[in-house]
Short mmCIF file of C-alpha atoms in Angstrom, two decimals:
data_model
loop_
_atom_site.label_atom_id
_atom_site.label_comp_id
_atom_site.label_asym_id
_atom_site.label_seq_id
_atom_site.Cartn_x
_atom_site.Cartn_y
_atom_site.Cartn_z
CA UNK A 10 0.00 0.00 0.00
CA UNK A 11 1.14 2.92 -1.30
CA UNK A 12 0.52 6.88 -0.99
CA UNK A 13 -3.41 7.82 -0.40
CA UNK A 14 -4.35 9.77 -3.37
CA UNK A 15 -7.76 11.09 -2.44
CA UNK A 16 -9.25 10.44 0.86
CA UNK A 17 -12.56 12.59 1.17
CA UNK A 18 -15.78 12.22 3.44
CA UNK A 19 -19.31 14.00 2.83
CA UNK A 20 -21.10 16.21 5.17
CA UNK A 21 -22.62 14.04 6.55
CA UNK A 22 -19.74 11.99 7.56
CA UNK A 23 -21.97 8.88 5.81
CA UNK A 24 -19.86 8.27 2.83
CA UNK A 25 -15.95 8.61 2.80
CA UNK A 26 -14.36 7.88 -0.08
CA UNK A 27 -10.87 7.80 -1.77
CA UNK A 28 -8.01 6.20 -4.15
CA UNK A 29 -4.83 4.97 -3.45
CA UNK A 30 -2.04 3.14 -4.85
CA UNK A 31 -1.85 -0.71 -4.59
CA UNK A 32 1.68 -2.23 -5.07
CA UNK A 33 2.15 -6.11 -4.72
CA UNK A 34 5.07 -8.62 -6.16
CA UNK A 35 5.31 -11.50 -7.68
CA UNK A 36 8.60 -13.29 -6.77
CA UNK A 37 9.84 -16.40 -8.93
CA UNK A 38 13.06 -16.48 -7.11
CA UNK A 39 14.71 -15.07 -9.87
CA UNK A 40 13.34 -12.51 -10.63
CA UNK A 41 10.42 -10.46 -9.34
CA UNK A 42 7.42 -8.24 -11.45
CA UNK A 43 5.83 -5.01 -9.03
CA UNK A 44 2.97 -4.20 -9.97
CA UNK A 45 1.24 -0.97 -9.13
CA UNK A 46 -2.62 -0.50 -9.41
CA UNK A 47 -5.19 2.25 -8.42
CA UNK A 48 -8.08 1.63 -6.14
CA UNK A 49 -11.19 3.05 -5.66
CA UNK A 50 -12.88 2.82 -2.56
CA UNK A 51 -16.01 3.84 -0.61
CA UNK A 52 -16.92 3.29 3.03
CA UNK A 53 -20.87 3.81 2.71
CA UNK A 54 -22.40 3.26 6.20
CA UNK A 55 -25.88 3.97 4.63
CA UNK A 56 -26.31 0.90 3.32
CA UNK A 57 -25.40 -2.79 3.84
CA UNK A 58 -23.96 -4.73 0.77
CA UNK A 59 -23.52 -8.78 0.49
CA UNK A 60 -20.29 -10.09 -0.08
CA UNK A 61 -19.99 -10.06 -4.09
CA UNK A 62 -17.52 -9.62 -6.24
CA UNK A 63 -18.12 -8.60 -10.24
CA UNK A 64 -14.93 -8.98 -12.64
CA UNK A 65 -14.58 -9.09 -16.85
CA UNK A 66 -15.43 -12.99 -17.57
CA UNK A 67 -12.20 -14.65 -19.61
CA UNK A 68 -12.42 -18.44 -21.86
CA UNK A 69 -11.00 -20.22 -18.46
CA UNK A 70 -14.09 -19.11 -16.39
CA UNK A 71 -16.65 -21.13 -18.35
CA UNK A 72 -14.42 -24.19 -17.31
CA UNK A 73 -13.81 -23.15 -13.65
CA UNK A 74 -17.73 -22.98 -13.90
CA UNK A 75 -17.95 -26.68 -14.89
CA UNK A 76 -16.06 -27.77 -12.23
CA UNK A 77 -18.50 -25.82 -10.01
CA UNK A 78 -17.45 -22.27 -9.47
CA UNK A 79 -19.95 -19.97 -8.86
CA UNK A 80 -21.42 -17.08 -11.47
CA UNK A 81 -24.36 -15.70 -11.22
CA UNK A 82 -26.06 -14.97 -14.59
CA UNK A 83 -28.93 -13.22 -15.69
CA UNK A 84 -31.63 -14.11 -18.71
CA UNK A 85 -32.69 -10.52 -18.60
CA UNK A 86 -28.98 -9.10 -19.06
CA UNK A 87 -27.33 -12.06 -20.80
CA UNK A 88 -24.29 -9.33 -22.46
CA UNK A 89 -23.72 -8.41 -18.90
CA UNK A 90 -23.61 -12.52 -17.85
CA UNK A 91 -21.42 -13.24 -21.07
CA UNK A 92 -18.78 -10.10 -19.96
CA UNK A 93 -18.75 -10.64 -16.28
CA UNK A 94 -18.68 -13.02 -13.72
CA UNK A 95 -20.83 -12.05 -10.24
CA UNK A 96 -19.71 -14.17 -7.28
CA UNK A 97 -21.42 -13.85 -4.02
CA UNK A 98 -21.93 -15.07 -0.73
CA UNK A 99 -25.47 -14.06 -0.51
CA UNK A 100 -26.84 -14.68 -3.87
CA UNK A 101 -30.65 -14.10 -3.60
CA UNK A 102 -29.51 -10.73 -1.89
CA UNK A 103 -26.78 -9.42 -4.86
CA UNK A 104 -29.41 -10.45 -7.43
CA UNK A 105 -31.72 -8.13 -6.03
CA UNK A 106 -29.11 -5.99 -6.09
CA UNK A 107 -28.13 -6.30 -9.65
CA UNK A 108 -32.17 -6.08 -11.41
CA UNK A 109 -31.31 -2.96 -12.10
CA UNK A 110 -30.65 -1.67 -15.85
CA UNK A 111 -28.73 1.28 -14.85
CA UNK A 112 -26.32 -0.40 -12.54
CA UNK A 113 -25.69 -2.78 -15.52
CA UNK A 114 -24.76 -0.33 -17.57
CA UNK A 115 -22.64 1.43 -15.41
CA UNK A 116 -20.85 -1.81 -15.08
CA UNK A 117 -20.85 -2.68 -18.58
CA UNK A 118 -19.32 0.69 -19.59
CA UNK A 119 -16.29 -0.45 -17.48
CA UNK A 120 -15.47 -3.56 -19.25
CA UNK A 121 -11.53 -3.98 -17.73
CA UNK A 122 -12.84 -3.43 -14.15
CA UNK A 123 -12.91 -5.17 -11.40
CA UNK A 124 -15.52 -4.40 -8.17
CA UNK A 125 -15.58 -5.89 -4.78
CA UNK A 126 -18.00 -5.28 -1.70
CA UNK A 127 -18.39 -6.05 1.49
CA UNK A 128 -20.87 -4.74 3.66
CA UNK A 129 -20.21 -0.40 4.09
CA UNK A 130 -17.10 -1.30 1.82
CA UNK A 131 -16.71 -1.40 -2.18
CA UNK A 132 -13.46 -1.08 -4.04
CA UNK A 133 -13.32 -0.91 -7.80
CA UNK A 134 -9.58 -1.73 -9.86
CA UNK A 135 -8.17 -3.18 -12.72
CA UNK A 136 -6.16 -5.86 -11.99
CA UNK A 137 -1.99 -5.14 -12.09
CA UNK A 138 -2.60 -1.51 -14.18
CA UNK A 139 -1.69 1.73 -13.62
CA UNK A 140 -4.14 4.52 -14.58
CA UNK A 141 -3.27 8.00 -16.56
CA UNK A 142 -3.31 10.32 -13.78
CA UNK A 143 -5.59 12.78 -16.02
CA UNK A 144 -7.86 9.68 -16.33
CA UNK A 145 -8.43 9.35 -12.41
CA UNK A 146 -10.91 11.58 -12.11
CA UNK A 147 -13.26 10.69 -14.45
CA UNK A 148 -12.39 7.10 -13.51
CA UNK A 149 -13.61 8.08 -9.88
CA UNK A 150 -16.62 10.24 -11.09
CA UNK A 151 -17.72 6.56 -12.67
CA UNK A 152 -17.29 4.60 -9.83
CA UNK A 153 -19.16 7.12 -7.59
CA UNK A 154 -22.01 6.54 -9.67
CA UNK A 155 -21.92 2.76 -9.54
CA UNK A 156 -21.34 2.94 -5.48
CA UNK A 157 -24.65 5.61 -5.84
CA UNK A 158 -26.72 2.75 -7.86
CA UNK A 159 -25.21 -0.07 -5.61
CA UNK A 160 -26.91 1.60 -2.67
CA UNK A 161 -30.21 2.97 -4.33
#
């Protein structure tokens, strides 16, 4: 963990929200890869979230889901189900969550990212990239409107 970016909380003191740096490595012995990520985050304490987790679907998910791994899918958004996989602890709970057209497409105009949420807490990355810093803002500006939809 790396230098807080933006660290903010509303009037109300309900909502605090920020970015910082995330920098893990990946040692072979021989040699070792840093990488260094942005991530979003929002402590929300007016609302409760399930455990779920949302990230872009790749070719060796649909066999991790024959040997039983868990995605939720959706007939009613089947691009969204194709793009993504939705893991969750509470399934009944995230679905209601996720019947929501706007929230999809909030999600689906972020096709690289990643989201995670835990109760007051979501974070939202892309796995092992750095951002443009003039992209950050409009980057954050996104995921405050998912974390808005998310709690709605």
């Amino acid at each position: 963990l790396t230098d807080v970016i933006i660290n903010t909380t509303d009037a109300t003191e309900e909502l605090q929200f920020g970015c910082f740096d995330y920098r893990y490595d990946i040692s072979t012995g021989k040699s070792t890869l840093v990488f260094i990520q942005p991530v979003f985050f929002w402590l929300d304490k007016s609302a409760v979230l399930p455990q779920f987790y949302v990230f872009p679907e790749k070719w060796y998910h649909k066999w991790g889901e024959w040997f039983g791994m868990q995605d939720l899918d959706f007939a009613v958004y089947p691009e969204f189900s194709d793009k993504f996989v939705l893991q969750s602890t509470d399934p009944d709970f995230t679905r209601h969550i996720f019947q929501n057209d706007a929230l999809i497409r909030a999600i689906k105009d972020m096709p690289k990212w990643s989201l995670e949420s835990e109760g007051y807490y979501t974070i939202m990355y892309i796995p092992a990239k750095q951002q443009k810093p003039e992209d950050l803002e409009s980057i954050f500006g996104q995921g405050n409107a998912i974390n808005s939809l998310l709690r709605s």
